[in-house]
mmCIF file with all atom_site columns, C-alpha atoms in Angstrom:
data_model
loop_
_atom_site.group_PDB
_atom_site.id
_atom_site.type_symbol
_atom_site.label_atom_id
_atom_site.label_alt_id
_atom_site.label_comp_id
_atom_site.label_asym_id
_atom_site.label_entity_id
_atom_site.label_seq_id
_atom_site.pdbx_PDB_ins_code
_atom_site.Cartn_x
_atom_site.Cartn_y
_atom_site.Cartn_z
_atom_site.occupancy
_atom_site.B_iso_or_equiv
_atom_site.pdbx_formal_charge
_atom_site.auth_seq_id
_atom_site.auth_comp_id
_atom_site.auth_asym_id
_atom_site.auth_atom_id
_atom_site.pdbx_PDB_model_num
ATOM 1   C CA . MET A 1 1   ? 0.011   0.235  0.004  1.00 0.00 ? 1   MET A CA 1
ATOM 2   C CA . ALA A 1 2   ? 2.361   3.009  0.968  1.00 0.00 ? 2   ALA A CA 1
ATOM 3   C CA . ASN A 1 3   ? 6.044   2.812  0.234  1.00 0.00 ? 3   ASN A CA 1
ATOM 4   C CA . ASN A 1 4   ? 8.944   3.707  2.282  1.00 0.00 ? 4   ASN A CA 1
ATOM 5   C CA . ASP A 1 5   ? 8.783   7.147  1.584  1.00 0.00 ? 5   ASP A CA 1
ATOM 6   C CA . THR A 1 6   ? 5.224   7.504  3.138  1.00 0.00 ? 6   THR A CA 1
ATOM 7   C CA . LEU A 1 7   ? 4.111   9.135  6.302  1.00 0.00 ? 7   LEU A CA 1
ATOM 8   C CA . LEU A 1 8   ? 0.674   8.228  6.572  1.00 0.00 ? 8   LEU A CA 1
ATOM 9   C CA . GLU A 1 9   ? -1.947  6.646  4.066  1.00 0.00 ? 9   GLU A CA 1
ATOM 10  C CA . ALA A 1 10  ? -5.341  6.681  4.577  1.00 0.00 ? 10  ALA A CA 1
ATOM 11  C CA . LYS A 1 11  ? -7.300  5.168  2.152  1.00 0.00 ? 11  LYS A CA 1
ATOM 12  C CA . ASN A 1 12  ? -11.541 5.056  1.884  1.00 0.00 ? 12  ASN A CA 1
ATOM 13  C CA . VAL A 1 13  ? -11.892 5.874  5.497  1.00 0.00 ? 13  VAL A CA 1
ATOM 14  C CA . THR A 1 14  ? -14.828 6.197  6.509  1.00 0.00 ? 14  THR A CA 1
ATOM 15  C CA . ILE A 1 15  ? -16.590 6.611  10.124 1.00 0.00 ? 15  ILE A CA 1
ATOM 16  C CA . ARG A 1 16  ? -20.534 5.948  11.286 1.00 0.00 ? 16  ARG A CA 1
ATOM 17  C CA . PHE A 1 17  ? -22.434 7.114  14.965 1.00 0.00 ? 17  PHE A CA 1
ATOM 18  C CA . GLY A 1 18  ? -25.038 4.713  14.421 1.00 0.00 ? 18  GLY A CA 1
ATOM 19  C CA . GLY A 1 19  ? -27.474 5.807  11.581 1.00 0.00 ? 19  GLY A CA 1
ATOM 20  C CA . LEU A 1 20  ? -24.735 9.214  10.965 1.00 0.00 ? 20  LEU A CA 1
ATOM 21  C CA . THR A 1 21  ? -21.938 8.990  8.403  1.00 0.00 ? 21  THR A CA 1
ATOM 22  C CA . ALA A 1 22  ? -19.425 11.384 9.075  1.00 0.00 ? 22  ALA A CA 1
ATOM 23  C CA . VAL A 1 23  ? -16.317 11.010 6.783  1.00 0.00 ? 23  VAL A CA 1
ATOM 24  C CA . CYS A 1 24  ? -17.263 8.944  4.230  1.00 0.00 ? 24  CYS A CA 1
ATOM 25  C CA . GLU A 1 25  ? -13.973 7.173  1.917  1.00 0.00 ? 25  GLU A CA 1
ATOM 26  C CA . PHE A 1 26  ? -11.558 9.916  2.822  1.00 0.00 ? 26  PHE A CA 1
ATOM 27  C CA . ASN A 1 27  ? -7.950  9.198  1.363  1.00 0.00 ? 27  ASN A CA 1
ATOM 28  C CA . LEU A 1 28  ? -4.849  10.731 1.768  1.00 0.00 ? 28  LEU A CA 1
ATOM 29  C CA . THR A 1 29  ? -0.631  10.669 1.356  1.00 0.00 ? 29  THR A CA 1
ATOM 30  C CA . ILE A 1 30  ? 1.372   12.443 3.446  1.00 0.00 ? 30  ILE A CA 1
ATOM 31  C CA . ARG A 1 31  ? 4.880   12.215 1.862  1.00 0.00 ? 31  ARG A CA 1
ATOM 32  C CA . PRO A 1 32  ? 8.476   13.951 4.166  1.00 0.00 ? 32  PRO A CA 1
ATOM 33  C CA . GLY A 1 33  ? 8.611   17.486 4.060  1.00 0.00 ? 33  GLY A CA 1
ATOM 34  C CA . GLU A 1 34  ? 4.784   18.217 2.830  1.00 0.00 ? 34  GLU A CA 1
ATOM 35  C CA . LEU A 1 35  ? 2.415   20.310 4.234  1.00 0.00 ? 35  LEU A CA 1
ATOM 36  C CA . LEU A 1 36  ? -1.218  20.172 4.253  1.00 0.00 ? 36  LEU A CA 1
ATOM 37  C CA . GLY A 1 37  ? -4.239  22.021 4.950  1.00 0.00 ? 37  GLY A CA 1
ATOM 38  C CA . LEU A 1 38  ? -7.259  20.580 5.675  1.00 0.00 ? 38  LEU A CA 1
ATOM 39  C CA . ILE A 1 39  ? -10.119 23.003 5.159  1.00 0.00 ? 39  ILE A CA 1
ATOM 40  C CA . GLY A 1 40  ? -13.954 22.489 5.906  1.00 0.00 ? 40  GLY A CA 1
ATOM 41  C CA . PRO A 1 41  ? -16.602 24.246 7.061  1.00 0.00 ? 41  PRO A CA 1
ATOM 42  C CA . ASN A 1 42  ? -17.380 23.562 11.273 1.00 0.00 ? 42  ASN A CA 1
ATOM 43  C CA . GLY A 1 43  ? -19.195 20.191 10.921 1.00 0.00 ? 43  GLY A CA 1
ATOM 44  C CA . ALA A 1 44  ? -17.262 18.892 8.701  1.00 0.00 ? 44  ALA A CA 1
ATOM 45  C CA . GLY A 1 45  ? -15.379 15.919 10.250 1.00 0.00 ? 45  GLY A CA 1
ATOM 46  C CA . LYS A 1 46  ? -11.856 17.666 10.442 1.00 0.00 ? 46  LYS A CA 1
ATOM 47  C CA . THR A 1 47  ? -11.906 16.605 13.745 1.00 0.00 ? 47  THR A CA 1
ATOM 48  C CA . THR A 1 48  ? -13.807 12.998 13.135 1.00 0.00 ? 48  THR A CA 1
ATOM 49  C CA . LEU A 1 49  ? -10.718 12.810 10.834 1.00 0.00 ? 49  LEU A CA 1
ATOM 50  C CA . PHE A 1 50  ? -7.879  13.970 13.552 1.00 0.00 ? 50  PHE A CA 1
ATOM 51  C CA . ASN A 1 51  ? -9.594  11.419 16.246 1.00 0.00 ? 51  ASN A CA 1
ATOM 52  C CA . MET A 1 52  ? -9.352  8.573  14.202 1.00 0.00 ? 52  MET A CA 1
ATOM 53  C CA . LEU A 1 53  ? -5.762  9.573  12.407 1.00 0.00 ? 53  LEU A CA 1
ATOM 54  C CA . THR A 1 54  ? -4.711  9.260  16.146 1.00 0.00 ? 54  THR A CA 1
ATOM 55  C CA . GLY A 1 55  ? -6.285  6.076  17.121 1.00 0.00 ? 55  GLY A CA 1
ATOM 56  C CA . VAL A 1 56  ? -8.876  7.858  19.664 1.00 0.00 ? 56  VAL A CA 1
ATOM 57  C CA . TYR A 1 57  ? -11.685 7.281  16.908 1.00 0.00 ? 57  TYR A CA 1
ATOM 58  C CA . LYS A 1 58  ? -11.416 3.317  15.063 1.00 0.00 ? 58  LYS A CA 1
ATOM 59  C CA . PRO A 1 59  ? -12.255 4.193  11.327 1.00 0.00 ? 59  PRO A CA 1
ATOM 60  C CA . THR A 1 60  ? -15.892 1.556  10.054 1.00 0.00 ? 60  THR A CA 1
ATOM 61  C CA . GLU A 1 61  ? -14.087 2.090  6.666  1.00 0.00 ? 61  GLU A CA 1
ATOM 62  C CA . GLY A 1 62  ? -11.169 2.117  5.213  1.00 0.00 ? 62  GLY A CA 1
ATOM 63  C CA . GLU A 1 63  ? -7.178  1.286  6.452  1.00 0.00 ? 63  GLU A CA 1
ATOM 64  C CA . ILE A 1 64  ? -4.352  4.201  7.850  1.00 0.00 ? 64  ILE A CA 1
ATOM 65  C CA . ARG A 1 65  ? -0.863  3.447  7.119  1.00 0.00 ? 65  ARG A CA 1
ATOM 66  C CA . ILE A 1 66  ? 1.723   5.708  9.534  1.00 0.00 ? 66  ILE A CA 1
ATOM 67  C CA . GLY A 1 67  ? 5.302   4.538  8.193  1.00 0.00 ? 67  GLY A CA 1
ATOM 68  C CA . GLY A 1 68  ? 3.541   1.817  6.210  1.00 0.00 ? 68  GLY A CA 1
ATOM 69  C CA . VAL A 1 69  ? 2.576   0.070  9.993  1.00 0.00 ? 69  VAL A CA 1
ATOM 70  C CA . SER A 1 70  ? -1.036  -0.067 9.579  1.00 0.00 ? 70  SER A CA 1
ATOM 71  C CA . THR A 1 71  ? -2.956  1.587  12.864 1.00 0.00 ? 71  THR A CA 1
ATOM 72  C CA . HIS A 1 72  ? -6.322  -0.819 13.114 1.00 0.00 ? 72  HIS A CA 1
ATOM 73  C CA . ASP A 1 73  ? -5.656  -2.277 16.451 1.00 0.00 ? 73  ASP A CA 1
ATOM 74  C CA . MET A 1 74  ? -3.294  -0.184 17.859 1.00 0.00 ? 74  MET A CA 1
ATOM 75  C CA . LYS A 1 75  ? -3.786  2.168  20.894 1.00 0.00 ? 75  LYS A CA 1
ATOM 76  C CA . PRO A 1 76  ? -3.442  5.913  19.976 1.00 0.00 ? 76  PRO A CA 1
ATOM 77  C CA . TYR A 1 77  ? 0.085   5.943  22.586 1.00 0.00 ? 77  TYR A CA 1
ATOM 78  C CA . GLN A 1 78  ? 1.255   3.106  20.281 1.00 0.00 ? 78  GLN A CA 1
ATOM 79  C CA . ILE A 1 79  ? 0.642   5.788  17.301 1.00 0.00 ? 79  ILE A CA 1
ATOM 80  C CA . THR A 1 80  ? 2.753   7.927  18.760 1.00 0.00 ? 80  THR A CA 1
ATOM 81  C CA . SER A 1 81  ? 5.070   5.611  19.316 1.00 0.00 ? 81  SER A CA 1
ATOM 82  C CA . LEU A 1 82  ? 5.274   5.724  15.426 1.00 0.00 ? 82  LEU A CA 1
ATOM 83  C CA . GLY A 1 83  ? 6.078   9.543  15.898 1.00 0.00 ? 83  GLY A CA 1
ATOM 84  C CA . VAL A 1 84  ? 2.893   10.942 15.217 1.00 0.00 ? 84  VAL A CA 1
ATOM 85  C CA . ALA A 1 85  ? 1.495   14.124 17.466 1.00 0.00 ? 85  ALA A CA 1
ATOM 86  C CA . ARG A 1 86  ? -1.430  16.146 17.292 1.00 0.00 ? 86  ARG A CA 1
ATOM 87  C CA . THR A 1 87  ? -2.711  19.695 19.409 1.00 0.00 ? 87  THR A CA 1
ATOM 88  C CA . PHE A 1 88  ? -6.535  19.017 19.432 1.00 0.00 ? 88  PHE A CA 1
ATOM 89  C CA . GLN A 1 89  ? -9.095  22.041 18.458 1.00 0.00 ? 89  GLN A CA 1
ATOM 90  C CA . ASN A 1 90  ? -10.091 22.973 22.516 1.00 0.00 ? 90  ASN A CA 1
ATOM 91  C CA . ILE A 1 91  ? -6.885  22.945 24.504 1.00 0.00 ? 91  ILE A CA 1
ATOM 92  C CA . ARG A 1 92  ? -5.728  20.406 26.367 1.00 0.00 ? 92  ARG A CA 1
ATOM 93  C CA . LEU A 1 93  ? -2.923  21.231 28.698 1.00 0.00 ? 93  LEU A CA 1
ATOM 94  C CA . PHE A 1 94  ? -2.428  20.020 32.230 1.00 0.00 ? 94  PHE A CA 1
ATOM 95  C CA . LYS A 1 95  ? -3.300  23.241 32.999 1.00 0.00 ? 95  LYS A CA 1
ATOM 96  C CA . GLU A 1 96  ? -2.287  22.624 36.889 1.00 0.00 ? 96  GLU A CA 1
ATOM 97  C CA . LEU A 1 97  ? 0.737   21.854 36.163 1.00 0.00 ? 97  LEU A CA 1
ATOM 98  C CA . SER A 1 98  ? 4.180   24.292 35.476 1.00 0.00 ? 98  SER A CA 1
ATOM 99  C CA . VAL A 1 99  ? 4.583   25.298 31.062 1.00 0.00 ? 99  VAL A CA 1
ATOM 100 C CA . LEU A 1 100 ? 7.753   23.512 31.887 1.00 0.00 ? 100 LEU A CA 1
ATOM 101 C CA . ASP A 1 101 ? 6.583   20.136 32.676 1.00 0.00 ? 101 ASP A CA 1
ATOM 102 C CA . ASN A 1 102 ? 3.431   20.320 30.384 1.00 0.00 ? 102 ASN A CA 1
ATOM 103 C CA . VAL A 1 103 ? 6.383   20.427 27.997 1.00 0.00 ? 103 VAL A CA 1
ATOM 104 C CA . LYS A 1 104 ? 8.384   18.254 29.859 1.00 0.00 ? 104 LYS A CA 1
ATOM 105 C CA . ILE A 1 105 ? 5.385   15.813 29.554 1.00 0.00 ? 105 ILE A CA 1
ATOM 106 C CA . GLY A 1 106 ? 5.239   15.759 26.229 1.00 0.00 ? 106 GLY A CA 1
ATOM 107 C CA . GLY A 1 107 ? 8.292   14.101 25.667 1.00 0.00 ? 107 GLY A CA 1
ATOM 108 C CA . HIS A 1 108 ? 8.374   11.602 28.204 1.00 0.00 ? 108 HIS A CA 1
ATOM 109 C CA . ILE A 1 109 ? 7.745   8.257  25.041 1.00 0.00 ? 109 ILE A CA 1
ATOM 110 C CA . HIS A 1 110 ? 11.870  9.495  24.344 1.00 0.00 ? 110 HIS A CA 1
ATOM 111 C CA . TYR A 1 111 ? 13.234  8.852  28.003 1.00 0.00 ? 111 TYR A CA 1
ATOM 112 C CA . LYS A 1 112 ? 13.962  5.340  29.181 1.00 0.00 ? 112 LYS A CA 1
ATOM 113 C CA . TYR A 1 113 ? 14.094  4.143  33.166 1.00 0.00 ? 113 TYR A CA 1
ATOM 114 C CA . SER A 1 114 ? 12.453  2.622  35.184 1.00 0.00 ? 114 SER A CA 1
ATOM 115 C CA . GLY A 1 115 ? 10.028  3.099  38.569 1.00 0.00 ? 115 GLY A CA 1
ATOM 116 C CA . THR A 1 116 ? 12.843  2.043  40.777 1.00 0.00 ? 116 THR A CA 1
ATOM 117 C CA . SER A 1 117 ? 14.829  4.902  38.637 1.00 0.00 ? 117 SER A CA 1
ATOM 118 C CA . ALA A 1 118 ? 12.493  7.361  39.400 1.00 0.00 ? 118 ALA A CA 1
ATOM 119 C CA . VAL A 1 119 ? 11.570  6.465  43.011 1.00 0.00 ? 119 VAL A CA 1
ATOM 120 C CA . LEU A 1 120 ? 14.912  5.983  43.921 1.00 0.00 ? 120 LEU A CA 1
ATOM 121 C CA . HIS A 1 121 ? 16.326  9.049  41.598 1.00 0.00 ? 121 HIS A CA 1
ATOM 122 C CA . THR A 1 122 ? 19.105  7.083  40.090 1.00 0.00 ? 122 THR A CA 1
ATOM 123 C CA . ASN A 1 123 ? 21.959  8.796  38.166 1.00 0.00 ? 123 ASN A CA 1
ATOM 124 C CA . ARG A 1 124 ? 19.545  7.605  34.548 1.00 0.00 ? 124 ARG A CA 1
ATOM 125 C CA . PHE A 1 125 ? 16.685  9.389  36.557 1.00 0.00 ? 125 PHE A CA 1
ATOM 126 C CA . ARG A 1 126 ? 18.249  12.659 36.729 1.00 0.00 ? 126 ARG A CA 1
ATOM 127 C CA . ALA A 1 127 ? 20.322  12.202 33.768 1.00 0.00 ? 127 ALA A CA 1
ATOM 128 C CA . ALA A 1 128 ? 17.294  11.594 31.188 1.00 0.00 ? 128 ALA A CA 1
ATOM 129 C CA . GLU A 1 129 ? 15.445  14.079 33.443 1.00 0.00 ? 129 GLU A CA 1
ATOM 130 C CA . ASP A 1 130 ? 17.789  16.730 32.620 1.00 0.00 ? 130 ASP A CA 1
ATOM 131 C CA . LYS A 1 131 ? 18.060  16.264 29.012 1.00 0.00 ? 131 LYS A CA 1
ATOM 132 C CA . ALA A 1 132 ? 14.052  16.173 29.130 1.00 0.00 ? 132 ALA A CA 1
ATOM 133 C CA . GLU A 1 133 ? 14.376  19.316 30.739 1.00 0.00 ? 133 GLU A CA 1
ATOM 134 C CA . LEU A 1 134 ? 16.603  21.575 28.415 1.00 0.00 ? 134 LEU A CA 1
ATOM 135 C CA . GLU A 1 135 ? 14.926  20.593 25.329 1.00 0.00 ? 135 GLU A CA 1
ATOM 136 C CA . ALA A 1 136 ? 11.333  21.587 27.248 1.00 0.00 ? 136 ALA A CA 1
ATOM 137 C CA . GLU A 1 137 ? 13.475  25.187 27.848 1.00 0.00 ? 137 GLU A CA 1
ATOM 138 C CA . ASN A 1 138 ? 15.037  25.032 24.052 1.00 0.00 ? 138 ASN A CA 1
ATOM 139 C CA . LEU A 1 139 ? 11.254  24.907 22.453 1.00 0.00 ? 139 LEU A CA 1
ATOM 140 C CA . LEU A 1 140 ? 9.841   27.287 25.383 1.00 0.00 ? 140 LEU A CA 1
ATOM 141 C CA . ASP A 1 141 ? 12.493  29.381 23.891 1.00 0.00 ? 141 ASP A CA 1
ATOM 142 C CA . ILE A 1 142 ? 11.303  29.165 20.613 1.00 0.00 ? 142 ILE A CA 1
ATOM 143 C CA . PHE A 1 143 ? 7.742   29.833 21.438 1.00 0.00 ? 143 PHE A CA 1
ATOM 144 C CA . GLY A 1 144 ? 8.205   32.328 23.168 1.00 0.00 ? 144 GLY A CA 1
ATOM 145 C CA . LEU A 1 145 ? 7.207   31.190 26.458 1.00 0.00 ? 145 LEU A CA 1
ATOM 146 C CA . ARG A 1 146 ? 10.655  30.792 28.542 1.00 0.00 ? 146 ARG A CA 1
ATOM 147 C CA . HIS A 1 147 ? 9.954   33.265 30.405 1.00 0.00 ? 147 HIS A CA 1
ATOM 148 C CA . ARG A 1 148 ? 6.550   31.777 31.479 1.00 0.00 ? 148 ARG A CA 1
ATOM 149 C CA . ALA A 1 149 ? 8.149   28.155 32.513 1.00 0.00 ? 149 ALA A CA 1
ATOM 150 C CA . GLU A 1 150 ? 6.451   28.031 35.924 1.00 0.00 ? 150 GLU A CA 1
ATOM 151 C CA . ASP A 1 151 ? 3.729   28.983 35.796 1.00 0.00 ? 151 ASP A CA 1
ATOM 152 C CA . SER A 1 152 ? 1.194   27.254 35.433 1.00 0.00 ? 152 SER A CA 1
ATOM 153 C CA . ALA A 1 153 ? -1.045  26.587 32.438 1.00 0.00 ? 153 ALA A CA 1
ATOM 154 C CA . LYS A 1 154 ? -3.705  27.480 33.689 1.00 0.00 ? 154 LYS A CA 1
ATOM 155 C CA . ASN A 1 155 ? -2.636  31.475 34.035 1.00 0.00 ? 155 ASN A CA 1
ATOM 156 C CA . LEU A 1 156 ? -1.555  31.735 30.491 1.00 0.00 ? 156 LEU A CA 1
ATOM 157 C CA . PRO A 1 157 ? -4.377  33.499 28.311 1.00 0.00 ? 157 PRO A CA 1
ATOM 158 C CA . TYR A 1 158 ? -5.339  31.745 25.240 1.00 0.00 ? 158 TYR A CA 1
ATOM 159 C CA . GLY A 1 159 ? -2.840  32.181 22.613 1.00 0.00 ? 159 GLY A CA 1
ATOM 160 C CA . ASP A 1 160 ? 0.015   30.676 24.611 1.00 0.00 ? 160 ASP A CA 1
ATOM 161 C CA . GLN A 1 161 ? -2.064  28.447 25.807 1.00 0.00 ? 161 GLN A CA 1
ATOM 162 C CA . ARG A 1 162 ? -2.802  27.158 22.192 1.00 0.00 ? 162 ARG A CA 1
ATOM 163 C CA . ARG A 1 163 ? 1.364   27.923 21.518 1.00 0.00 ? 163 ARG A CA 1
ATOM 164 C CA . LEU A 1 164 ? 2.391   25.704 25.140 1.00 0.00 ? 164 LEU A CA 1
ATOM 165 C CA . GLU A 1 165 ? 0.300   22.683 23.377 1.00 0.00 ? 165 GLU A CA 1
ATOM 166 C CA . ILE A 1 166 ? 2.427   22.592 19.825 1.00 0.00 ? 166 ILE A CA 1
ATOM 167 C CA . ALA A 1 167 ? 5.358   23.390 22.099 1.00 0.00 ? 167 ALA A CA 1
ATOM 168 C CA . ARG A 1 168 ? 4.744   19.912 24.283 1.00 0.00 ? 168 ARG A CA 1
ATOM 169 C CA . ALA A 1 169 ? 3.395   18.007 21.029 1.00 0.00 ? 169 ALA A CA 1
ATOM 170 C CA . LEU A 1 170 ? 6.353   18.957 19.394 1.00 0.00 ? 170 LEU A CA 1
ATOM 171 C CA . ALA A 1 171 ? 8.349   17.744 22.015 1.00 0.00 ? 171 ALA A CA 1
ATOM 172 C CA . ALA A 1 172 ? 7.531   13.874 21.286 1.00 0.00 ? 172 ALA A CA 1
ATOM 173 C CA . ARG A 1 173 ? 9.907   14.750 18.600 1.00 0.00 ? 173 ARG A CA 1
ATOM 174 C CA . PRO A 1 174 ? 7.259   13.715 15.535 1.00 0.00 ? 174 PRO A CA 1
ATOM 175 C CA . LYS A 1 175 ? 7.465   12.471 12.234 1.00 0.00 ? 175 LYS A CA 1
ATOM 176 C CA . LEU A 1 176 ? 3.298   14.349 11.425 1.00 0.00 ? 176 LEU A CA 1
ATOM 177 C CA . LEU A 1 177 ? 2.393   16.846 13.867 1.00 0.00 ? 177 LEU A CA 1
ATOM 178 C CA . LEU A 1 178 ? -1.235  17.073 13.048 1.00 0.00 ? 178 LEU A CA 1
ATOM 179 C CA . LEU A 1 179 ? -2.869  20.425 13.940 1.00 0.00 ? 179 LEU A CA 1
ATOM 180 C CA . ASP A 1 180 ? -6.523  20.916 14.685 1.00 0.00 ? 180 ASP A CA 1
ATOM 181 C CA . GLU A 1 181 ? -7.268  24.333 14.262 1.00 0.00 ? 181 GLU A CA 1
ATOM 182 C CA . PRO A 1 182 ? -4.420  26.354 14.942 1.00 0.00 ? 182 PRO A CA 1
ATOM 183 C CA . ALA A 1 183 ? -4.730  29.629 13.933 1.00 0.00 ? 183 ALA A CA 1
ATOM 184 C CA . ALA A 1 184 ? -7.703  29.749 16.544 1.00 0.00 ? 184 ALA A CA 1
#
């Protein structure tokens, strides 16, 4: 179906909720370096499509492949491990956590240490946490949020919350980044 340079391929993707067909026979191929926009009116199924691409919803019909791998039986975290990150139409931050911690959480998939290492604060744990903090701070610099690093995410203005959500998605180091209503 997909060749080696295809990041994402959706073929005849359809989803039905009872008698309502929300997305019908959608097809899309995305290759590295491409920048694409999905445009349509409210209620056209854009967010529903993003939910299928990221495993929140399972398509009723059709197939989705990430890097040539079928995502049919995968959970969202498994799709994330294939290199897919996203933002949401309605901002979803950890509002009580700091701005810095929100970004660090986005990159958690790349930091490997055991629960025991975390409890005992071993060298491996500290090294991973130091690297996570440095990478998060670099992203905060890019998005002009470094000066707010210790603030609670809930205290940011809406536009900064939107930028924080994008920074958190980028912390996962995705091959494919899906932005749902990024300019809202």
